[in-house]
Coordinates of C-alpha atoms and ligand atoms in Angstrom, one line a residue:
M3 CA 103.9 120.5 73.6
K4 CA 104.3 123.3 71.2
Y5 CA 103.1 127.2 71.8
V6 CA 101.9 129.5 69.4
L7 CA 101.1 132.8 71.1
V8 CA 98.7 135.4 69.6
T9 CA 99.0 139.0 70.3
G10 CA 97.1 142.3 68.7
G11 CA 98.8 145.7 68.6
V12 CA 98.0 148.8 66.9
V13 CA 94.1 148.4 68.0
S14 CA 91.6 146.5 69.4
G15 CA 88.2 145.0 67.7
L16 CA 91.1 143.0 64.7
G17 CA 89.2 139.7 65.6
K18 CA 92.2 138.8 67.0
G19 CA 90.1 135.5 68.5
V20 CA 88.5 134.5 65.0
T21 CA 92.7 134.4 63.9
A22 CA 93.8 132.3 66.7
S23 CA 91.0 130.1 66.1
S24 CA 91.5 129.8 62.8
I25 CA 95.6 128.9 63.3
G26 CA 94.2 126.4 65.7
V27 CA 91.6 125.3 63.0
L28 CA 94.5 125.2 60.1
L29 CA 97.2 123.1 62.2
K30 CA 93.9 120.4 63.7
A31 CA 93.9 119.8 59.6
C32 CA 97.6 119.2 59.6
G33 CA 96.5 116.1 61.5
L34 CA 97.4 117.9 64.5
R35 CA 95.8 118.0 68.3
V36 CA 95.0 121.1 69.3
T37 CA 93.8 123.3 72.4
A38 CA 93.4 126.3 73.6
I39 CA 94.0 129.0 76.4
K40 CA 92.8 133.0 76.5
I41 CA 94.3 135.5 78.6
D42 CA 92.4 138.3 80.0
P43 CA 93.8 140.4 81.7
Y44 CA 91.2 142.0 83.3
L45 CA 90.8 141.9 87.5
N46 CA 87.8 140.0 88.0
T47 CA 88.2 136.0 89.3
D48 CA 85.7 135.2 85.9
A49 CA 83.7 136.8 83.3
G50 CA 80.0 135.9 85.3
T51 CA 79.9 139.0 87.3
M52 CA 79.9 141.0 84.0
S53 CA 78.0 142.7 82.1
P54 CA 76.9 141.7 78.1
F55 CA 78.4 145.2 77.6
E56 CA 81.4 145.1 79.5
Q57 CA 83.3 142.3 76.9
G58 CA 80.0 140.6 75.0
E59 CA 78.1 137.0 75.8
V60 CA 79.2 135.4 78.9
F61 CA 80.5 131.9 77.9
V62 CA 79.7 128.9 79.5
L63 CA 81.3 125.4 79.7
D64 CA 80.7 122.1 80.7
D65 CA 82.1 122.3 83.7
G66 CA 80.8 125.4 84.3
G67 CA 83.0 128.3 84.2
E68 CA 81.3 131.5 82.9
V69 CA 84.7 132.2 80.6
N70 CA 85.7 135.3 77.8
L71 CA 83.2 134.3 74.5
D72 CA 86.3 133.6 72.8
L73 CA 86.7 130.1 74.5
G74 CA 83.2 129.8 72.3
N75 CA 85.3 130.6 69.3
Y76 CA 87.9 128.0 69.9
E77 CA 85.1 125.2 70.7
R78 CA 83.3 126.4 67.9
F79 CA 85.9 126.0 65.3
L80 CA 88.4 123.1 67.0
N81 CA 85.0 120.6 68.3
I82 CA 85.7 120.5 71.7
K83 CA 85.3 120.8 75.0
L84 CA 87.3 123.3 77.7
T85 CA 87.7 123.8 80.7
R86 CA 87.6 126.7 83.0
D87 CA 91.2 127.0 84.0
N88 CA 91.4 127.5 80.1
N89 CA 90.3 131.0 80.8
I90 CA 93.8 132.9 82.5
T91 CA 92.5 136.3 84.2
T92 CA 94.3 138.2 86.9
G93 CA 92.1 137.7 89.0
K94 CA 92.6 134.4 89.1
I95 CA 95.9 134.4 88.8
Y96 CA 96.4 136.9 92.3
Q97 CA 94.0 135.1 93.6
F98 CA 96.1 131.3 94.1
V99 CA 99.4 133.1 94.8
I100 CA 97.3 134.9 97.2
D101 CA 95.7 132.0 99.1
K102 CA 99.0 130.1 99.1
E103 CA 100.6 133.3 99.8
R104 CA 98.1 132.4 103.2
K105 CA 98.6 128.8 104.1
G106 CA 103.1 129.7 103.7
D107 CA 103.7 128.3 101.2
Y108 CA 106.6 130.7 100.4
L109 CA 108.1 130.0 103.0
G110 CA 108.9 133.3 104.1
K111 CA 109.4 135.1 101.3
T112 CA 108.5 138.6 100.5
V113 CA 106.1 137.9 97.4
Q114 CA 106.5 140.1 94.3
V115 CA 104.5 140.0 91.0
V116 CA 108.2 139.1 89.3
P117 CA 108.6 135.7 89.9
H118 CA 105.6 134.9 92.3
I119 CA 103.2 135.9 90.3
T120 CA 105.2 136.2 86.4
N121 CA 106.0 132.1 87.5
A122 CA 102.3 131.3 88.9
I123 CA 101.6 132.0 85.3
Q124 CA 103.8 129.7 83.4
E125 CA 102.6 127.5 86.0
W126 CA 99.2 127.4 84.6
I127 CA 99.6 127.3 81.5
E128 CA 101.9 124.7 81.2
R129 CA 99.1 122.7 83.8
V130 CA 96.2 123.3 81.5
A131 CA 97.6 122.8 78.2
K132 CA 97.8 119.0 79.5
I133 CA 94.7 119.0 79.8
P134 CA 92.9 116.4 77.0
V135 CA 90.3 118.6 75.0
D136 CA 89.0 116.6 71.9
G137 CA 88.2 113.8 74.1
S138 CA 91.4 111.7 73.4
E139 CA 93.0 111.0 75.9
G140 CA 96.5 112.6 76.7
P141 CA 97.9 115.8 75.6
A142 CA 97.4 118.0 72.5
D143 CA 100.6 118.8 70.4
V144 CA 100.3 122.6 70.1
C145 CA 98.2 125.2 72.5
I146 CA 97.2 128.4 70.7
I147 CA 97.1 131.1 73.7
E148 CA 95.8 134.0 73.0
L149 CA 96.5 137.3 74.5
G150 CA 93.6 139.8 75.5
G151 CA 94.0 143.7 74.8
T152 CA 96.5 145.3 73.1
I153 CA 100.4 146.0 73.3
G154 CA 100.4 149.0 72.4
T155 CA 103.2 151.5 73.1
T156 CA 101.9 153.8 75.6
I157 CA 100.4 154.1 78.5
R158 CA 97.1 156.3 77.6
H159 CA 94.1 157.8 78.4
N160 CA 90.7 156.4 76.8
D161 CA 88.4 159.5 75.8
S162 CA 86.4 160.2 78.9
G163 CA 90.6 161.6 80.3
I164 CA 90.0 157.7 82.2
L165 CA 93.9 156.3 82.2
D166 CA 93.8 153.3 80.5
A167 CA 94.9 150.5 82.0
G168 CA 95.0 148.0 80.3
D169 CA 99.1 147.9 79.1
I170 CA 99.2 148.2 83.2
E171 CA 97.2 145.2 83.4
S172 CA 99.2 142.8 80.8
M173 CA 102.6 143.9 82.5
P174 CA 102.5 140.4 84.5
F175 CA 101.5 138.0 81.1
I176 CA 104.1 139.3 78.8
E177 CA 106.9 139.4 81.3
A178 CA 105.4 135.7 82.0
L179 CA 105.4 134.7 78.1
G180 CA 108.4 136.7 77.6
Q181 CA 109.8 134.4 80.6
F182 CA 107.9 131.0 79.4
S183 CA 109.6 131.5 75.6
Y184 CA 112.9 131.3 76.6
R185 CA 112.7 128.5 79.2
V186 CA 110.6 125.9 76.4
G187 CA 112.5 127.4 73.4
P188 CA 112.6 127.9 70.1
G189 CA 111.4 125.0 68.2
N190 CA 108.7 124.6 70.9
F191 CA 107.2 128.5 70.8
C192 CA 106.1 130.8 68.1
L193 CA 104.4 134.5 68.3
V194 CA 101.4 135.6 65.8
H195 CA 101.2 138.9 66.4
V196 CA 98.0 140.3 64.6
S197 CA 98.5 144.1 63.4
L198 CA 96.3 146.2 61.1
V199 CA 97.4 148.1 57.7
P200 CA 95.4 150.7 57.5
V201 CA 94.7 152.0 53.7
L202 CA 94.3 155.6 52.8
D203 CA 91.4 155.8 50.8
A204 CA 92.7 158.9 49.0
V205 CA 95.4 157.6 47.0
G206 CA 94.6 153.9 48.4
E207 CA 98.0 153.2 49.9
Q208 CA 98.5 150.6 52.4
K209 CA 100.4 152.2 55.1
T210 CA 102.3 150.2 57.6
K211 CA 104.0 152.8 60.4
P212 CA 101.2 151.3 62.7
T213 CA 102.3 148.0 62.3
Q214 CA 106.6 148.8 62.5
H215 CA 105.2 150.5 65.5
S216 CA 103.6 148.1 67.3
V217 CA 106.1 145.0 66.3
R218 CA 108.8 147.5 67.7
S219 CA 106.6 148.2 71.5
L220 CA 106.1 144.1 71.7
R221 CA 110.1 143.8 71.1
G222 CA 110.7 146.2 74.1
L223 CA 108.3 144.4 76.2
G224 CA 110.8 141.0 75.7
L225 CA 108.1 139.4 73.0
M226 CA 109.6 138.7 68.9
P227 CA 106.9 138.2 67.2
N228 CA 107.4 135.0 64.1
I229 CA 104.8 135.7 62.3
L230 CA 102.5 139.0 61.4
A231 CA 99.5 138.8 60.6
C232 CA 97.9 141.9 59.2
R233 CA 94.3 143.1 58.5
S234 CA 93.9 144.7 55.9
T235 CA 90.9 145.9 53.7
K236 CA 92.2 143.6 50.6
P237 CA 95.3 142.0 49.9
L238 CA 98.8 143.0 51.1
D239 CA 100.9 144.4 48.2
E240 CA 104.5 142.4 47.6
N241 CA 106.2 145.6 47.9
I242 CA 104.4 146.4 51.3
K243 CA 105.3 143.0 52.4
E244 CA 108.7 143.6 52.2
K245 CA 109.1 146.7 53.5
L246 CA 107.5 145.2 56.7
S247 CA 109.4 142.6 56.5
Q248 CA 113.0 144.8 56.5
F249 CA 111.6 146.6 59.0
C250 CA 110.0 144.3 61.5
H251 CA 112.5 141.7 60.6
I252 CA 110.2 139.0 60.0
P253 CA 110.1 137.3 56.9
V254 CA 108.2 137.8 53.7
A255 CA 107.1 134.3 53.6
N256 CA 106.0 134.9 58.1
I257 CA 103.8 137.9 56.4
I258 CA 99.9 136.5 56.0
T259 CA 97.5 138.8 54.5
L260 CA 94.0 138.9 56.2
N261 CA 92.1 140.8 54.6
D262 CA 88.3 141.4 54.6
V263 CA 86.2 138.4 53.5
T264 CA 82.4 137.3 53.4
N265 CA 82.2 135.5 56.3
I266 CA 84.1 133.7 58.8
W267 CA 85.0 130.6 57.6
H268 CA 87.2 131.4 54.7
I269 CA 90.2 132.2 57.6
P270 CA 91.3 129.2 57.5
L271 CA 90.7 128.9 54.0
L272 CA 93.0 131.9 54.3
L273 CA 95.6 131.8 55.9
R274 CA 96.4 128.0 54.4
E275 CA 96.3 130.1 51.0
Q276 CA 98.8 131.7 52.0
K277 CA 100.6 129.2 53.4
A278 CA 100.9 129.6 56.9
H279 CA 100.7 126.0 57.6
E280 CA 104.4 126.2 56.4
A281 CA 105.4 128.5 58.2
F282 CA 104.0 127.4 61.7
I283 CA 105.9 123.9 60.9
K284 CA 109.4 125.3 60.2
L285 CA 108.6 127.5 63.0
L286 CA 107.5 124.9 65.1
K287 CA 109.7 122.3 63.6
L288 CA 106.8 119.9 63.3
Q289 CA 108.3 118.3 60.1
G290 CA 107.8 114.2 59.5
I291 CA 104.9 115.3 61.9
A292 CA 101.9 117.4 60.2
K293 CA 100.2 116.6 56.8
E294 CA 99.4 118.8 54.3
P295 CA 95.9 120.6 55.5
M296 CA 92.8 119.0 54.6
L297 CA 90.0 121.8 54.6
D298 CA 87.5 120.8 52.3
E299 CA 84.2 120.8 54.9
W300 CA 85.2 124.7 55.2
A301 CA 85.6 125.4 51.9
I302 CA 82.3 123.7 51.1
R303 CA 81.0 126.2 53.7
A304 CA 82.3 128.7 53.5
R305 CA 81.1 128.9 49.9
I306 CA 77.5 128.0 50.2
Y307 CA 77.1 130.6 53.0
D308 CA 78.1 133.4 50.3
A309 CA 75.7 131.7 48.0
L310 CA 72.7 132.0 50.1
H311 CA 70.0 134.2 48.9
D312 CA 66.6 133.1 50.1
P313 CA 66.2 134.3 53.2
V314 CA 65.2 133.0 56.9
R315 CA 64.3 136.4 59.4
I316 CA 64.8 135.9 63.0
A317 CA 63.8 138.6 65.3
M318 CA 65.3 138.5 68.0
V319 CA 63.7 139.9 70.7
G320 CA 66.6 141.0 73.5
K321 CA 67.9 143.4 76.0
Y322 CA 71.5 144.2 74.8
T323 CA 70.5 144.7 70.9
S324 CA 73.0 147.1 70.7
L325 CA 75.9 144.8 70.5
S326 CA 75.6 141.6 69.0
D327 CA 78.4 140.1 70.7
S328 CA 76.3 139.9 73.6
Y329 CA 74.2 137.2 72.0
I330 CA 77.1 135.9 69.9
S331 CA 76.7 132.0 70.6
V332 CA 72.9 132.3 69.3
L333 CA 73.6 134.1 66.4
K334 CA 76.1 131.4 65.7
A335 CA 74.0 128.7 66.6
L336 CA 71.2 130.5 64.3
S337 CA 73.7 130.6 61.6
H338 CA 74.4 127.1 62.1
A339 CA 71.2 125.8 61.4
S340 CA 70.0 128.1 58.1
I341 CA 73.6 127.2 56.7
A342 CA 71.6 122.9 56.9
C343 CA 68.7 124.3 55.9
Q344 CA 70.2 126.2 53.1
K345 CA 68.2 130.0 53.9
K346 CA 70.6 133.1 54.3
L347 CA 69.6 134.0 57.8
V348 CA 68.6 138.0 58.6
V349 CA 68.6 138.1 61.9
D350 CA 66.3 141.3 62.9
W351 CA 67.0 143.1 65.9
V352 CA 64.2 144.1 68.4
P353 CA 64.7 145.8 71.2
S354 CA 62.4 144.6 73.6
S355 CA 61.5 147.5 76.1
D356 CA 60.7 149.0 72.0
L357 CA 57.3 146.5 72.0
E358 CA 56.3 148.0 75.7
D359 CA 53.3 150.7 75.8
S360 CA 55.4 153.5 77.7
T361 CA 57.4 153.1 74.5
K362 CA 54.5 153.8 72.0
A363 CA 54.0 156.9 74.0
E364 CA 57.8 158.3 74.6
A365 CA 58.9 157.4 71.1
P366 CA 56.0 156.1 68.4
D367 CA 58.4 155.1 65.3
L368 CA 60.1 152.7 67.8
Y369 CA 58.0 151.6 68.7
R370 CA 55.9 150.9 65.2
A371 CA 59.5 149.7 63.6
A372 CA 60.1 147.2 66.4
W373 CA 56.4 146.2 65.5
R374 CA 57.1 145.7 62.1
R375 CA 60.2 143.7 62.5
L376 CA 58.5 141.0 64.8
R377 CA 55.3 140.7 62.5
G378 CA 57.9 141.0 59.3
A379 CA 59.7 137.6 61.4
D380 CA 59.8 134.2 60.2
G381 CA 60.4 133.0 63.5
I382 CA 60.9 134.8 66.8
L383 CA 64.0 134.1 69.2
V384 CA 63.9 134.8 73.1
P385 CA 67.4 134.6 74.7
G386 CA 68.6 134.9 77.9
G387 CA 69.0 137.6 80.1
F388 CA 68.8 139.2 84.0
G389 CA 66.5 142.5 85.6
D390 CA 63.0 143.7 84.7
R391 CA 64.7 145.7 81.8
G392 CA 62.4 145.2 78.8
V393 CA 61.0 142.1 80.1
E394 CA 57.1 143.5 79.6
G395 CA 57.9 143.7 76.0
K396 CA 59.7 140.2 75.8
I397 CA 55.8 138.9 77.3
L398 CA 54.6 141.0 75.0
A399 CA 56.4 138.9 71.8
V400 CA 55.7 135.7 73.2
K401 CA 52.2 136.5 73.3
Y402 CA 52.5 137.3 69.9
A403 CA 54.4 134.5 68.7
R404 CA 51.6 132.2 70.4
E405 CA 48.3 134.2 69.6
N406 CA 49.8 134.2 65.9
N407 CA 51.2 130.5 65.6
V408 CA 55.0 131.6 64.9
P409 CA 57.6 130.1 65.2
F410 CA 58.9 130.9 68.6
L411 CA 62.4 129.6 70.7
G412 CA 62.6 130.5 74.9
I413 CA 66.1 130.6 76.0
C414 CA 66.7 130.6 79.7
L415 CA 65.1 133.9 80.6
G416 CA 62.6 133.2 77.1
M417 CA 61.5 130.3 78.8
Q418 CA 60.5 131.7 82.6
I419 CA 58.7 134.3 79.9
A420 CA 57.1 132.0 77.7
V421 CA 55.8 130.8 80.9
I422 CA 54.4 133.9 82.6
E423 CA 53.0 134.8 79.6
F424 CA 50.2 131.8 79.1
A425 CA 49.7 131.8 82.8
R426 CA 48.9 135.7 82.4
S427 CA 46.7 135.4 79.2
V428 CA 45.7 131.3 79.0
M429 CA 45.3 130.5 82.9
N430 CA 44.3 134.1 83.7
L431 CA 46.8 134.4 86.6
E432 CA 47.2 138.5 85.2
D433 CA 50.4 139.3 88.5
A434 CA 51.6 136.6 87.4
N435 CA 55.7 136.8 87.7
S436 CA 59.2 136.0 87.9
T437 CA 60.6 137.2 91.7
E438 CA 63.2 138.1 90.2
F439 CA 60.8 140.6 88.7
D440 CA 58.5 140.4 91.0
P441 CA 59.1 139.6 95.1
D442 CA 55.6 140.2 95.8
T443 CA 54.0 138.6 93.5
T444 CA 50.4 136.9 93.9
N445 CA 51.6 134.4 91.0
P446 CA 55.0 133.3 91.8
C447 CA 55.2 131.0 88.4
I448 CA 59.1 131.6 88.6
V449 CA 60.8 131.6 91.6
L450 CA 64.5 131.3 93.1
M451 CA 65.5 128.1 93.5
P452 CA 66.4 126.8 96.9
E453 CA 70.4 126.6 96.3
G454 CA 70.1 130.5 94.7
C455 CA 72.2 132.5 96.4
K456 CA 71.3 136.4 96.1
T457 CA 74.3 137.8 97.7
H458 CA 77.3 136.3 96.4
L459 CA 76.8 136.6 93.2
G460 CA 80.0 135.3 91.6
G461 CA 79.9 131.3 90.1
T462 CA 76.9 131.0 92.4
M463 CA 73.9 129.7 90.0
R464 CA 72.9 126.9 88.5
L465 CA 75.8 126.2 86.5
G466 CA 77.3 123.9 83.4
S467 CA 76.4 120.5 82.3
R468 CA 72.8 119.5 83.3
R469 CA 70.8 116.4 82.4
T470 CA 67.7 116.9 80.9
Y471 CA 65.0 113.4 81.0
F472 CA 62.7 113.7 78.2
E473 CA 59.0 112.8 80.3
V474 CA 56.9 113.0 76.5
A475 CA 58.4 110.6 74.0
D476 CA 56.4 112.1 71.2
S477 CA 57.7 115.5 71.5
K478 CA 59.2 117.9 69.2
A479 CA 62.3 118.3 71.6
A480 CA 62.5 115.2 71.9
K481 CA 62.1 114.2 68.0
L482 CA 64.8 116.8 67.4
Y483 CA 66.9 115.4 69.5
G484 CA 66.6 111.9 68.0
N485 CA 64.2 111.0 70.3
V486 CA 67.3 109.7 73.1
S487 CA 65.9 109.3 76.5
F488 CA 68.3 112.2 77.9
V489 CA 69.9 115.5 76.7
D490 CA 73.2 117.1 78.1
E491 CA 72.8 120.6 77.6
R492 CA 74.8 124.0 79.6
H493 CA 72.7 126.0 82.3
R494 CA 73.3 129.2 83.7
H495 CA 70.3 130.7 86.1
R496 CA 68.7 130.9 89.7
Y497 CA 65.8 131.0 89.3
E498 CA 63.4 127.9 87.9
V499 CA 59.8 127.5 87.0
N500 CA 57.7 127.4 90.8
P501 CA 57.8 123.6 91.1
D502 CA 54.3 124.2 93.4
M503 CA 52.3 125.5 90.3
I504 CA 53.3 122.5 87.9
T505 CA 50.2 120.3 87.7
E506 CA 48.3 124.1 87.3
F507 CA 49.9 124.3 84.1
E508 CA 50.1 121.1 82.4
K509 CA 45.8 121.6 83.4
A510 CA 45.6 124.2 81.0
G511 CA 48.3 122.9 78.6
L512 CA 51.1 123.6 78.8
A513 CA 53.6 120.8 78.7
F514 CA 56.8 119.7 80.3
V515 CA 58.4 117.9 78.1
G516 CA 62.0 117.7 79.8
K517 CA 62.5 117.8 83.3
D518 CA 64.9 116.7 85.5
E519 CA 66.4 113.4 87.6
T520 CA 64.4 114.7 90.9
K521 CA 61.6 115.7 88.1
R522 CA 60.7 118.7 90.1
R523 CA 62.7 120.7 88.2
M524 CA 61.5 121.5 84.3
E525 CA 63.7 122.0 82.2
I526 CA 61.8 122.0 78.3
V527 CA 58.7 123.3 77.3
E528 CA 55.9 123.0 74.8
L529 CA 53.1 124.1 73.1
H530 CA 51.0 120.8 71.5
T531 CA 48.9 122.9 69.6
H532 CA 51.6 124.9 68.3
P533 CA 53.2 124.3 65.1
Y534 CA 56.6 125.6 66.4
F535 CA 56.7 126.4 70.7
I536 CA 59.6 125.2 73.0
G537 CA 60.7 127.0 75.9
V538 CA 64.5 126.0 77.6
Q539 CA 66.0 126.2 80.9
F540 CA 69.6 125.4 79.6
H541 CA 71.0 127.0 76.7
P542 CA 71.9 124.2 73.8
E543 CA 73.8 127.9 71.3
F544 CA 76.8 126.5 73.9
K545 CA 77.1 123.3 72.0
S546 CA 76.3 124.3 68.4
R547 CA 78.5 123.4 65.9
P548 CA 79.0 124.6 62.4
G549 CA 78.4 120.8 60.8
K550 CA 76.8 120.0 63.7
P551 CA 73.7 122.4 64.6
S552 CA 71.7 122.3 68.0
A553 CA 68.3 120.7 67.7
L554 CA 66.4 123.5 69.2
F555 CA 68.5 125.6 67.0
S556 CA 67.2 123.3 63.9
G557 CA 63.3 123.2 64.6
L558 CA 63.5 126.9 65.3
V559 CA 64.6 127.6 61.6
G560 CA 63.4 124.5 59.9
A561 CA 59.7 126.0 61.5
A562 CA 60.5 129.5 60.1
C563 CA 61.2 128.5 56.4
G564 CA 59.0 125.0 56.3
Q565 CA 61.2 122.6 56.7
L566 CA 60.5 121.6 60.0
E567 CA 58.0 118.2 59.0
L568 CA 61.0 116.9 57.2
L569 CA 63.5 117.4 60.1
L570 CA 60.7 115.5 62.6
Q571 CA 60.9 112.9 60.4
N572 CA 64.5 112.3 60.4
P573 CA 66.6 114.8 62.2
S574 CA 69.6 112.7 62.0
Q575 CA 69.2 111.1 58.5
W576 CA 68.4 114.9 58.1
H577 CA 72.1 116.7 58.3
L578 CA 73.5 113.7 56.6
N579 CA 70.6 114.1 53.0
K580 CA 71.9 117.7 54.1
E581 CA 75.6 116.9 54.0
T582 CA 75.0 115.5 50.6
Y583 CA 72.7 117.1 49.2
N584 CA 75.3 120.5 49.8
K585 CA 78.2 118.8 48.0
Q586 CA 75.6 118.5 44.9
W587 CA 74.5 121.5 45.2
L588 CA 77.9 123.1 45.0
L589 CA 78.5 122.0 42.2
T590 CA 75.9 123.4 39.9
H591 CA 76.2 126.6 42.9
A592 CA 79.9 127.4 43.3
V593 CA 80.9 130.9 43.5
P594 CA 84.1 132.3 41.1
P595 CA 87.1 130.9 43.6
E596 CA 88.5 134.7 42.8
R597 CA 85.4 136.0 45.1
E598 CA 87.2 134.9 47.7
F599 CA 89.5 137.8 47.9
E600 CA 87.1 140.5 46.7
G601 CA 86.6 142.0 50.0
L602 CA 82.7 141.5 49.5
T603 CA 80.2 143.0 51.8
T604 CA 77.5 139.8 51.2
S605 CA 75.2 141.4 54.9
N606 CA 74.1 138.8 57.5
G607 CA 71.0 140.9 58.2
F608 CA 72.8 141.2 61.2
S609 CA 72.1 145.2 62.6
P610 CA 72.8 145.7 65.9
T611 CA 70.1 148.6 67.1
Q612 CA 69.7 150.2 70.6
S613 CA 66.8 150.7 72.8
H614 CA 65.2 153.4 72.9
R615 CA 66.2 153.0 77.0
N616 CA 69.4 151.7 76.5
R617 CA 71.0 154.9 74.4
N618 CA 73.9 154.7 76.5
S619 CA 75.2 151.7 76.6
K620 CA 79.6 151.9 77.3
K621 CA 80.5 150.2 73.8
P622 CA 79.8 151.7 70.3
A623 CA 77.5 149.9 68.7
T624 CA 79.7 149.0 65.4
R625 CA 83.4 148.3 66.0
L626 CA 86.1 147.4 63.8
S627 CA 85.9 143.9 62.9
Y628 CA 85.9 141.5 59.7
R629 CA 83.6 142.2 57.7
N630 CA 79.8 140.3 58.9
I631 CA 82.1 139.0 61.8
R632 CA 82.7 138.9 64.7
S633 CA 85.6 141.5 66.7
S634 CA 86.9 140.2 69.7
G635 CA 88.6 142.7 71.2
N636 CA 88.2 143.1 74.8
G637 CA 87.5 146.5 75.1
M638 CA 90.6 148.0 76.6
H639 CA 91.3 150.5 74.2
V640 CA 88.1 151.2 72.3
Ligands
LIG213 N1 67.5 135.5 85.0 C1 67.3 134.3 84.8 C2 67.4 133.3 86.2 O1 68.9 133.6 86.5 C3 67.8 133.7 84.0 C4 68.7 133.7 83.4 C5 69.1 133.5 82.1 O2 68.5 134.0 81.2 N2 70.4 133.1 81.2 O3 66.7 132.2 85.7

């Protein structure tokens, strides 16, 4: 097994996760099998109990693991299925060591950070790296390990004067990885340090000092970088590379520029362009095993994305609209579907509480803006969520979509909202609600699941991959999934549609077209009288892939741009046709290659907006990032 460790320096939010995933893509394109581990040095056992304002979206895996969103990047980029153990946290490691101590496994010894915690980290990495994640048997060839956080020089205080704990938390991992690199030896381990080379606007000069300092502190901690991946607005000048090489003791050939690009799909191409694969092959002694990287599919997708101009507008009606990381998988799934439809995705953020009457009185401008955005949309999406803030606004958005025949997709909470709205407006059950928001409602149409637990919130939801059986074969959802009899999708919920009210709902015209194996748990609702109105209890966004968009997202985007009929006639053929069409289309519309490196600023319309009621979110709305690309800093040093 070969290991590639990716660390970050200078500032957070450099796109370390995207870089690490792109390295994986490049190595996979060389014919190697690749797996990935993300290390998050916080004390939480997993991401499950954290608000999306903390670390962004909680990504859910097949096995029910609630993990850091970077695992979503790895799954999408590498088309793999990871396990909960692929996300290591301080919490998990300490829990493991303390459990062992309680069992008496340390045979009377004093248990310490070094060697017990550091050994546990190394053992964990070696064990997890061997788990097959790509559907083939046996361990992968290469394991990418991304260390969350930023390696700094000193322990410092953040803006609020609070000691920034990032450096302290990372220490056991850095020590463990230092030991690990020594143990597995050169030829089996290499370190990529992602750094920043800022450009001073006045003179346009690329400054190397921050990178020099960062590399020095990394060395001081016992980690020797082999490859430097330098984020910058434009490609590094040759003399800058030479300077970095001299001061950081890294060959020029191993200094890679990650300049601004127009879309995320360019990053693996950028790496290949600079022959990064040759550096990896040499460092990891893979000569004779790795072949020349084939990235045709990525090149086509990157170019198509850049050249799309005909917009499809999707309104995202949510609570965490001030931080696009909160809905990153939903955005990616929308983007995959839009590329397949040859449309330029424009996401219009609608903070749901701004749609409510109280905002009309307190901040009329925001109220008007929110409604203008909603009315201007070709499709409306209400994503998952927790807690009652903004729920009434979401109900208004669903009502608008239902009454005005606007294509609608409700995900998890979005589906529950659709059921509540239907109960209130169509069945005249005025106080219909979820017991999550109104425990005393006389019409509880969404209720806590019998196995649900309200006292312990960590890991107690219905989580991970579960099966949904189609009940009605000619439903749009069933057709979009290709008329299969069941689908496996990922879940994360504590509440469900009240099974005792199903007959009432069905009589009133709401169709439950997908159910679980007991037929008591509703998974998919649909309104047959509406052009596209679908709600799902699961999260289809987690399994969407660039080359294989999620069926229901394709349905939403397809309906929003008038392609639904075509899609429904033959969904699988549709993708095939589109793929062939894409290639044809590319021949006539190709973007000149040199544009790839200009750092163009094509807006994809992702402009997160803060709601009137939530102006004090912890993270800033925009962070340093590749243009249009989510940045994956873990927020230790903002
Ligand atoms: N809060 C709702 C529940 O627990 C919805 C959860 C979600 O949207 N992921 O059932």
